[in-house]
Short mmCIF file of C-alpha atoms in Angstrom, two decimals:
data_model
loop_
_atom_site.label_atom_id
_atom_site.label_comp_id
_atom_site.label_asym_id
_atom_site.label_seq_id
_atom_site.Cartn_x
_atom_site.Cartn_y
_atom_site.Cartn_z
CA UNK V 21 -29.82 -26.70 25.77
CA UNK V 22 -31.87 -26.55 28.86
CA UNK V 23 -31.29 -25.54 32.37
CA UNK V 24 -30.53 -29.11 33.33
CA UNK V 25 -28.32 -29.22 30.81
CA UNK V 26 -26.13 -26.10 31.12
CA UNK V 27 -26.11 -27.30 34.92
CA UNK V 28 -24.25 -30.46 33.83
CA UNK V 29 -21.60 -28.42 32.21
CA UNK V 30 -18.15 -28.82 33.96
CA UNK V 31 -14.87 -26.63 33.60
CA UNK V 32 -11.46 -27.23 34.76
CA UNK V 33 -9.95 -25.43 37.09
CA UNK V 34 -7.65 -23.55 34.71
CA UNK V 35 -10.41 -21.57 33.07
CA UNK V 36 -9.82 -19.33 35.52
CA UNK V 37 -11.71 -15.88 34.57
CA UNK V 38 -10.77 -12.70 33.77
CA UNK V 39 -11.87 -9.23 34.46
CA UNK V 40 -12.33 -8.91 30.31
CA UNK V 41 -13.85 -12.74 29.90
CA UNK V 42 -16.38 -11.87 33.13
CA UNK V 43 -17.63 -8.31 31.12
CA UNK V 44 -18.22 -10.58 27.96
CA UNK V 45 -19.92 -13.27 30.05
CA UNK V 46 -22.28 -10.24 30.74
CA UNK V 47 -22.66 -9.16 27.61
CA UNK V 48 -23.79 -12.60 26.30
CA UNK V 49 -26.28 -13.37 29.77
CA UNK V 50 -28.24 -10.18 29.25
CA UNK V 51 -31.06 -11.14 27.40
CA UNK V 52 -31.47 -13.68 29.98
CA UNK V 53 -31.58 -10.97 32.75
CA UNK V 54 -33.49 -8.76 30.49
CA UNK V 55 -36.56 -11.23 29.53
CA UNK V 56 -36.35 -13.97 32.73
CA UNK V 57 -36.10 -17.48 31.91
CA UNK V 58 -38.25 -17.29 29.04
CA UNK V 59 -35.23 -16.49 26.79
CA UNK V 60 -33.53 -19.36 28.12
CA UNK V 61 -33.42 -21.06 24.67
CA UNK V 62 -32.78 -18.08 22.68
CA UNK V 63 -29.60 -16.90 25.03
CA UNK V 64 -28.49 -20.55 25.28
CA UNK V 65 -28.89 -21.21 21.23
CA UNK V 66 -26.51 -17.72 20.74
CA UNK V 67 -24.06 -19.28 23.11
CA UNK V 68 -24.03 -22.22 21.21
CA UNK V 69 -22.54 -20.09 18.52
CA UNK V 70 -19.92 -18.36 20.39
CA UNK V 71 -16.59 -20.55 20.88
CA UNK V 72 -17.15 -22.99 23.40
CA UNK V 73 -14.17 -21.71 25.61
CA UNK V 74 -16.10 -18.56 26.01
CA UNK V 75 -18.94 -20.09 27.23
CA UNK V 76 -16.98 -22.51 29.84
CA UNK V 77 -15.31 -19.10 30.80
CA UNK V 78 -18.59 -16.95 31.60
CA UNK V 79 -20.42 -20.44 33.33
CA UNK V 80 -17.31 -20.81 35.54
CA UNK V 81 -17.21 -16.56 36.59
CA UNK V 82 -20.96 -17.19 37.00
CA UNK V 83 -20.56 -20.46 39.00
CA UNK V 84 -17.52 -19.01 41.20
CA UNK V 85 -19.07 -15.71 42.24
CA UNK V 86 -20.76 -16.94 44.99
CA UNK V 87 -17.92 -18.82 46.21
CA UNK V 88 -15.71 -15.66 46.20
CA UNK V 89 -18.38 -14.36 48.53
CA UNK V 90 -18.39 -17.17 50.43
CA UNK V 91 -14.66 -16.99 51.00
CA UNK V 92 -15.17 -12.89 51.61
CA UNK V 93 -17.34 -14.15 54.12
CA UNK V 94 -15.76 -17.02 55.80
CA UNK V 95 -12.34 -14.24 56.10
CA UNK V 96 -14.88 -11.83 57.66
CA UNK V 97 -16.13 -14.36 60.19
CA UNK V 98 -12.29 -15.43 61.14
CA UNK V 99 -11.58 -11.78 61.68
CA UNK V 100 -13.91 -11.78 64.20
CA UNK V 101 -13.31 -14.55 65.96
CA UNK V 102 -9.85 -13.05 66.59
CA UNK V 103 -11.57 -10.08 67.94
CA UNK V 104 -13.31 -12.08 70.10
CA UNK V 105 -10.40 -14.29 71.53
CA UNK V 106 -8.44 -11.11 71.75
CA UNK V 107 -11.44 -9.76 74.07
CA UNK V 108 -11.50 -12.70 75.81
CA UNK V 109 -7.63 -12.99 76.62
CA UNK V 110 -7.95 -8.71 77.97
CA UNK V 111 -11.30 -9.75 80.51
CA UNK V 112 -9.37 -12.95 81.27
CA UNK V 113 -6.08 -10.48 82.35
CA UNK V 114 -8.17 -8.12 83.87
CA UNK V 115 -10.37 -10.94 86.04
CA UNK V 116 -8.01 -13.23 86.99
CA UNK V 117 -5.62 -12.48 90.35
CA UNK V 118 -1.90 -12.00 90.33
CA UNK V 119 0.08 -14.03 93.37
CA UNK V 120 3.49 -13.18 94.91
CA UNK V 121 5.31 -15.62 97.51
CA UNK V 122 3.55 -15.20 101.20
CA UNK V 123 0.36 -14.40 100.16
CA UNK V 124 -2.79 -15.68 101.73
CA UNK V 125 -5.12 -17.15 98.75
CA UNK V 126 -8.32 -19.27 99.09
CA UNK V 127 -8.79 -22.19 96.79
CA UNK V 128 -11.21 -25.33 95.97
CA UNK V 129 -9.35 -28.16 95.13
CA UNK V 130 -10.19 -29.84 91.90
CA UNK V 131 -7.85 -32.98 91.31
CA UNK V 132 -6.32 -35.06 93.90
CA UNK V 133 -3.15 -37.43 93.53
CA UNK V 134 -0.37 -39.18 95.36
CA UNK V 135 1.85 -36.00 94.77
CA UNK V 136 -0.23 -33.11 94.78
CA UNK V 137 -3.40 -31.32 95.27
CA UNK V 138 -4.36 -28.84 92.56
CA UNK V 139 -6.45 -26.16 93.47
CA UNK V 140 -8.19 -23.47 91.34
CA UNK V 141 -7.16 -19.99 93.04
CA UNK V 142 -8.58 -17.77 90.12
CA UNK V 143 -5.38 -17.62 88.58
CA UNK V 144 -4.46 -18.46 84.70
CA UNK V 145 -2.84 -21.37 85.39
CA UNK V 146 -3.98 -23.76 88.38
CA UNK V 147 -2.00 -24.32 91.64
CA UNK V 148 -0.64 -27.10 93.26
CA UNK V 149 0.43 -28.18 96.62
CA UNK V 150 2.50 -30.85 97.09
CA UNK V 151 2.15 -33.46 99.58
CA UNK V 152 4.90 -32.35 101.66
CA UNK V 153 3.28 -28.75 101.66
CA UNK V 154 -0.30 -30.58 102.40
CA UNK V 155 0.83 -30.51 106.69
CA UNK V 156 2.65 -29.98 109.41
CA UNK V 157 2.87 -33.52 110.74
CA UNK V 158 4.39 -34.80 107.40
CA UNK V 159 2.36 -37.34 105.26
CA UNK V 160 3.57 -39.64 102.37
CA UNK V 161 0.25 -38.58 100.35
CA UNK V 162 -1.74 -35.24 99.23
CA UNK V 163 -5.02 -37.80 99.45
CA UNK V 164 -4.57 -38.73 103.01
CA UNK V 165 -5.07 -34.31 104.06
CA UNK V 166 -7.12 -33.24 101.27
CA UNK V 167 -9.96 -33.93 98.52
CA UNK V 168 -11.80 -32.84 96.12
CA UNK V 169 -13.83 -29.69 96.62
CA UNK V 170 -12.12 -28.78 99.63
CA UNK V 171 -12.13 -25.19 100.00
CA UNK V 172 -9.17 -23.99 102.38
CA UNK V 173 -6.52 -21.27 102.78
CA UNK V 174 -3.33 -21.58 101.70
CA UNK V 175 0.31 -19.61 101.64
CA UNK V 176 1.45 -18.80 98.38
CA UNK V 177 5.35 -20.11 98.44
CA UNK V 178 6.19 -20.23 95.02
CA UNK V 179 4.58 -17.58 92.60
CA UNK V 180 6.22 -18.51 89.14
CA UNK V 181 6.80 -22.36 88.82
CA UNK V 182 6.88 -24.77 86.00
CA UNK V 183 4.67 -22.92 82.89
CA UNK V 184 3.77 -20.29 85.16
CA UNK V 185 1.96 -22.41 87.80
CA UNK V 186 1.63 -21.57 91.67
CA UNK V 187 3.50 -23.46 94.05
CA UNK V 188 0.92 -23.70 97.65
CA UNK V 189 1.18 -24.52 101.42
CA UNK V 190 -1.10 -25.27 103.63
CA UNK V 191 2.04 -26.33 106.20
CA UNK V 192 2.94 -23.30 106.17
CA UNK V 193 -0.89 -22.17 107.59
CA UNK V 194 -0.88 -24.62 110.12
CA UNK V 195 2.88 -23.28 111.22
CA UNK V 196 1.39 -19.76 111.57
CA UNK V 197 -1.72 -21.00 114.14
CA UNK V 198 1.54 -23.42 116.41
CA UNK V 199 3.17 -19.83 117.06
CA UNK V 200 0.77 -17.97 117.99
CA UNK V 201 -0.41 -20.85 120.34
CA UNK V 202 2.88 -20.72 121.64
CA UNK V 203 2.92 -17.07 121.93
CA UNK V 204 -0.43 -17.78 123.80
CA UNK V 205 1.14 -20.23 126.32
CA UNK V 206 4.76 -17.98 126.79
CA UNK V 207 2.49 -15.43 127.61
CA UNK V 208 0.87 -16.98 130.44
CA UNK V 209 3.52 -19.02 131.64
CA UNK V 210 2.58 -22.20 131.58
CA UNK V 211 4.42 -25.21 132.30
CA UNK V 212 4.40 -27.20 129.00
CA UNK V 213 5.45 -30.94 127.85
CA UNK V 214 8.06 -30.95 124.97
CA UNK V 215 8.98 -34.58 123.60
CA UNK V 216 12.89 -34.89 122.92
CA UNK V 217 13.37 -35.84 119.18
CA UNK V 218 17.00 -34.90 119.06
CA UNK V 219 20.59 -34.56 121.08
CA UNK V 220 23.78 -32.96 120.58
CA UNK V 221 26.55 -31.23 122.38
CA UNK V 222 24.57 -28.24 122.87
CA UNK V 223 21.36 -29.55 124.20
CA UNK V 224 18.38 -30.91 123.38
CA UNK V 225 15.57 -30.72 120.02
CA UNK V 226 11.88 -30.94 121.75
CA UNK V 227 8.46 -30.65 119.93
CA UNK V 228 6.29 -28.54 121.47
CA UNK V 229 2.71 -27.85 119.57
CA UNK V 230 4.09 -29.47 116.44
CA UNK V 231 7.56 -27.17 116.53
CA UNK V 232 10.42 -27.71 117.15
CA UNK V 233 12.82 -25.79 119.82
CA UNK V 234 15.92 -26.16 122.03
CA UNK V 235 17.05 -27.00 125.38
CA UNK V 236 20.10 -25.75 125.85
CA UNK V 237 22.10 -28.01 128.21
CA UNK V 238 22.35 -25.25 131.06
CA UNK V 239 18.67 -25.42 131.02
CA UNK V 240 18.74 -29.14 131.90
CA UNK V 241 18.25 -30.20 135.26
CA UNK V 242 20.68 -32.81 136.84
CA UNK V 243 20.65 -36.81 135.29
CA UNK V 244 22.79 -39.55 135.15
CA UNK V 245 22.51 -39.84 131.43
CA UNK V 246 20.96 -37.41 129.12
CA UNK V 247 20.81 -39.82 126.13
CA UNK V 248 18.04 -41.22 128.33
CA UNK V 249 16.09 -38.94 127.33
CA UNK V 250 15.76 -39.55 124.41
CA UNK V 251 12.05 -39.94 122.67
CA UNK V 252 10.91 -38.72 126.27
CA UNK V 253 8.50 -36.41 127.29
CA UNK V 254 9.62 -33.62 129.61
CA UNK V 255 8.00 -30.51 130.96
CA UNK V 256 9.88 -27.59 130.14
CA UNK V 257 9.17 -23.64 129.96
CA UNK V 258 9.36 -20.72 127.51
CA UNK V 259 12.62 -18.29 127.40
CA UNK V 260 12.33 -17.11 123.57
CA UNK V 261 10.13 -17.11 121.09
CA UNK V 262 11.23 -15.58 117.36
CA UNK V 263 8.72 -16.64 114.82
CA UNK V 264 10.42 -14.62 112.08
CA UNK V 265 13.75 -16.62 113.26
CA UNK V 266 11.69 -19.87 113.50
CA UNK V 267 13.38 -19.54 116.92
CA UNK V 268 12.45 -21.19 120.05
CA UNK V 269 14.26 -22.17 123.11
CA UNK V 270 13.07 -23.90 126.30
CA UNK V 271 13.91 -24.24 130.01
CA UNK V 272 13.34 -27.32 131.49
CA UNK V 273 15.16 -26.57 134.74
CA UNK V 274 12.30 -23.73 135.24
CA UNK V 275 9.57 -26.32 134.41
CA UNK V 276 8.76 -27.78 137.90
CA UNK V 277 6.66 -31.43 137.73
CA UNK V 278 3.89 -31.41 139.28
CA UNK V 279 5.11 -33.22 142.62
CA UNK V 280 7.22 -31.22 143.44
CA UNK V 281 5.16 -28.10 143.48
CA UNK V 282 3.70 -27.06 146.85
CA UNK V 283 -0.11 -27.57 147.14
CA UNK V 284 -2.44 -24.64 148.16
CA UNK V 285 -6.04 -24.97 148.84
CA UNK V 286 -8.84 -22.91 148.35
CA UNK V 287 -8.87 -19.80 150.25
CA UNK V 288 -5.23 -19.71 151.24
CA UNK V 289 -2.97 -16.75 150.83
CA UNK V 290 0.39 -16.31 148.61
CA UNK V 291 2.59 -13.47 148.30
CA UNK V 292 3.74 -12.55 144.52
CA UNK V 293 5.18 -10.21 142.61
CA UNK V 294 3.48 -9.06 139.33
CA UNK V 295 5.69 -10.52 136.27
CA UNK V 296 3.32 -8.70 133.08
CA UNK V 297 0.08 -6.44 132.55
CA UNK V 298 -2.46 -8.02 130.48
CA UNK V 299 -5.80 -6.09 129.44
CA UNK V 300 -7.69 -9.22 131.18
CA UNK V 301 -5.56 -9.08 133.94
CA UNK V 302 -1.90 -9.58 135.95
CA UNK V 303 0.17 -12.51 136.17
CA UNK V 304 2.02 -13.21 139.19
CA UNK V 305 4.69 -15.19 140.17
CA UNK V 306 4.39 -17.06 143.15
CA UNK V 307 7.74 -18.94 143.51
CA UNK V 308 8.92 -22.12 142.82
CA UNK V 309 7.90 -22.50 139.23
CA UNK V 310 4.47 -21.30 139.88
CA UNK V 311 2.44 -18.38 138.84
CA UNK V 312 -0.90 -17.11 138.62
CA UNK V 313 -3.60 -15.08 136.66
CA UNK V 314 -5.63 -12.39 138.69
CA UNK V 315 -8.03 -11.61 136.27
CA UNK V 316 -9.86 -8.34 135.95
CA UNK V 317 -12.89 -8.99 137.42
CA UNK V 318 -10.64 -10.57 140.53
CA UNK V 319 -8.84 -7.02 141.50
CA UNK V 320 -12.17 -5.76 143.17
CA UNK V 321 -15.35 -5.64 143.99
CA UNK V 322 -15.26 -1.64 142.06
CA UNK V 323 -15.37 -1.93 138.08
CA UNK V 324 -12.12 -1.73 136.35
CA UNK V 325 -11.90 -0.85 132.84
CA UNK V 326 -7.58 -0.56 132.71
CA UNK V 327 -5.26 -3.04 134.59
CA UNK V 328 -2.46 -0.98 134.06
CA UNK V 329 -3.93 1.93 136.37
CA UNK V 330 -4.17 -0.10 139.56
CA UNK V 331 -1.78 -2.31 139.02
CA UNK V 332 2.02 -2.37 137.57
CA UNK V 333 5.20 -5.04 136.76
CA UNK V 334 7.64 -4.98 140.15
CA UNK V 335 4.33 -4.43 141.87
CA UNK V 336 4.08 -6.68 144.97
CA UNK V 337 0.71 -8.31 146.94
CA UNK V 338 -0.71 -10.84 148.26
CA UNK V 339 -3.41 -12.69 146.57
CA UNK V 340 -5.66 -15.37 147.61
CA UNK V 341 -5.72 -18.85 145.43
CA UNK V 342 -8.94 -19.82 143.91
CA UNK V 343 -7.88 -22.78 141.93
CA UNK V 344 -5.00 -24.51 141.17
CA UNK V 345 -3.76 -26.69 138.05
CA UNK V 346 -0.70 -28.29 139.24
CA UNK V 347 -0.05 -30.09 135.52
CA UNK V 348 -0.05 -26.95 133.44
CA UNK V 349 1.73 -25.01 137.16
CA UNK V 350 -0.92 -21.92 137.49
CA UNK V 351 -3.56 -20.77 139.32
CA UNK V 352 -6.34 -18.45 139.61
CA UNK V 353 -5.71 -15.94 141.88
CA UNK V 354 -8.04 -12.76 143.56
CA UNK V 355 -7.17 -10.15 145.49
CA UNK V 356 -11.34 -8.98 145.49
CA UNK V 357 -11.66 -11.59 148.32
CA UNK V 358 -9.05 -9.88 150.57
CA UNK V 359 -10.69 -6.48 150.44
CA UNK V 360 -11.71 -5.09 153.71
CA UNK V 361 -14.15 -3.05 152.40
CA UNK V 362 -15.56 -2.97 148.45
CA UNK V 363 -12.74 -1.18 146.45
CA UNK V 364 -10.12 -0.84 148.66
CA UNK V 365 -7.70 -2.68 146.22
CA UNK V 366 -8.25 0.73 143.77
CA UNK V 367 -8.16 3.33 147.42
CA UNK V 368 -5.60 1.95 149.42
CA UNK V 369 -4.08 -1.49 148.09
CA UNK V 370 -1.82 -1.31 151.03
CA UNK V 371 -4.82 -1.80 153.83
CA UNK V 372 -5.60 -4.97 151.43
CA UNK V 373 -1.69 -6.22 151.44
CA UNK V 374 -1.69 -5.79 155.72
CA UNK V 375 -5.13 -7.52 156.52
CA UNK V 376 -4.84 -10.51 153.79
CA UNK V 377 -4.39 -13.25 155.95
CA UNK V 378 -7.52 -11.69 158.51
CA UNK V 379 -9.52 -11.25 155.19
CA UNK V 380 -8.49 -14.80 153.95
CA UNK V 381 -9.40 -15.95 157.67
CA UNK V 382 -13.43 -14.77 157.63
CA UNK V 383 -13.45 -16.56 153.77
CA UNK V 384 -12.18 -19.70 154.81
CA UNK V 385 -14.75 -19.95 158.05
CA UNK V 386 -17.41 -18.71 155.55
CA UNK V 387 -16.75 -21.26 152.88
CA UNK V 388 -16.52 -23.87 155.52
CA UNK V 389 -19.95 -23.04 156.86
CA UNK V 390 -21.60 -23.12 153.36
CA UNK V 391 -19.89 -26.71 152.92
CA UNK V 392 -21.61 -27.77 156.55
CA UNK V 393 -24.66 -26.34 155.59
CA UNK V 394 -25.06 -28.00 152.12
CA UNK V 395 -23.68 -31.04 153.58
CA UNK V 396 -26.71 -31.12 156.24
CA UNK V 397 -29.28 -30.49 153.52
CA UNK V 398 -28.02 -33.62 151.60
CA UNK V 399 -26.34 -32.01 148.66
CA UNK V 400 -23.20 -32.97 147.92
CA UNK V 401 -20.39 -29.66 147.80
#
């Protein structure tokens, strides 16, 4: 028998070998390890003597000990590919962020639909945000405020949702910028137009900056029929503000329109008391629904680095306008322009209360001759 031969020679898979048949199978191969394949005939005509079933026993441990090695290997390569997917799952833990309800997270959003944009925070599992978490005004669709590869910041408001996903708002982000505009505009008093969306008993529901707040109906000022206003627009005025309340509440008795308001010009002179200290400067309030900003750099002609030294609430002056926005119900005031003398207002504010309307005098007749003079020389004041 040759080699082609003893390579056509099958077994079944019951001749499974033993420790004892695998020592014989050695016995009988040595002279073929011993001489090379010289011996081939020789070994193969001694085999030929044997009984066959030893011979299909030694060719089958001979054929299947590379295959045990190959499954000895294939069992070493699994174990490490555990090891590596445990390594992987410890760097993902350690990597990827951890969310609780009101954080702030920044996202890029990958997939779009008509309910939801999903966004990749960095998390394990991705993050959505519903359409009616997508804004403040209130669409039907997710598409129609965001889109893919959008980067923006949203509030986490739900950290542990369906299989561990992150619930998202970016409502609740545009909520946060509305109060502190309105904190803004309570702060300097401003006359401001709410639209009535609502009525009951108590009052009425206006939106004001995209929120919603109430005029209670002692804040109202005198109609026929307040259903009529209804879907209206009406100017109305801070009296609360509680953002952690989601609290607001308007005066539209306070809120004087426009035509009603007396008109000042340039130059004239209003008393005022001093309603809040600002580090830019003092509001005033003039009367009558109107007030005023004297800004720093409007107290005098000497530098001032702290309102609050020279000036304080309760305090009362006179101030000269320098604008006036009659819509919004404020003005820009100075009380630089009354001083007698360059600093007086930080000396001896009391000289600048007694000669305002002589210091407001001399301004006038010197803005008027700047206006005839520019007028002569053909440009237009």
């Amino acid at each position: 028998m040759n080699l082609a031969a003893l390579s056509n020679v099958s077994c079944s898979s019951t001749d499974v070998p033993t420790t004892r048949s695998r020592a014989h199978c050695t016995q009988h191969l040595q002279p073929i390890r011993q001489f090379g394949c010289g011996c081939l005939r020789l070994s193969t005509r001694q085999l030929q003597r044997s009984r066959k079933q030893k011979f299909d026993t030694c060719f089958v441990a001979a054929v299947e000990a590379p295959s045990a090695a190959s499954r000895e290997l294939d069992a070493s390569q699994e174990l490490n590919t555990q090891d590596l997917y445990k390594r992987f799952e410890q760097l993902l833990g350690q990597y990827s962020y951890s969310y609780k309800q009101g954080d702030k997270v920044k996202g890029i959003v990958f997939r779009v639909d008509q309910r939801a944009a999903y966004v990749d925070v960095g998390a394990k599992a991705a993050a959505s945000c519903p359409s009616e978490e997508c804004s403040l005004v209130g669409v039907q669709r997710a598409t129609q405020v965001l889109k893919v590869d959008d980067e923006r910041e949203f509030i986490v408001v739900r950290d542990e949702y369906k299989g561990g996903e992150i619930r998202l708002s970016l409502r609740k982000i545009e909520e946060e910028i509305c109060w502190k505009r309105v904190a803004q505009l309570q702060e300097e008093n401003v006359t401001v137009i709410g639209k009535v969306v609502s009525i009951n008993k108590g009052g009425l529901m206006v939106e004001v900056e995209n929120l919603r707040g109430f005029v209670p109906m002692s804040q109202l000022p005198i109609v026929a029929n307040v259903d009529d206003l209804m879907d209206q627009n009406m100017p109305v005025k801070f009296l609360e503000i509680d953002q952690e309340k989601e609290r607001l509440v308007f005066s539209a008795r306070k809120a004087v329109d426009s035509k009603q308001l007396k008109t000042y010009n340039i130059g004239d002179v209003a008393e005022g008391i001093i309603q809040s200290i600002k580090p830019y400067g003092a509001f005033v309030d003039l009367g009558k629904g109107m007030s005023g900003l004297l800004h720093i750099s409007q107290i005098s002609f000497d530098r001032i680095t702290n309102v609050g030294s020279i000036l304080s609430e309760g305090d009362k002056l006179k101030v000269m306008i320098l604008s006036q926005d009659k819509d919004r119900g404020r003005m820009s005031l100075s009380t630089k322009k009354l001083e007698p003398t360059p600093g007086d207002m930080l000396r001896d504010p009391q000289k600048v209360y007694e000669r305002a309307d002589e210091m407001a005098q001399a301004f006038r007749e010197r803005l008027a001759q700047a206006e005839a003079t520019a007028r002569a020389e053909g440009v237009q004041f």
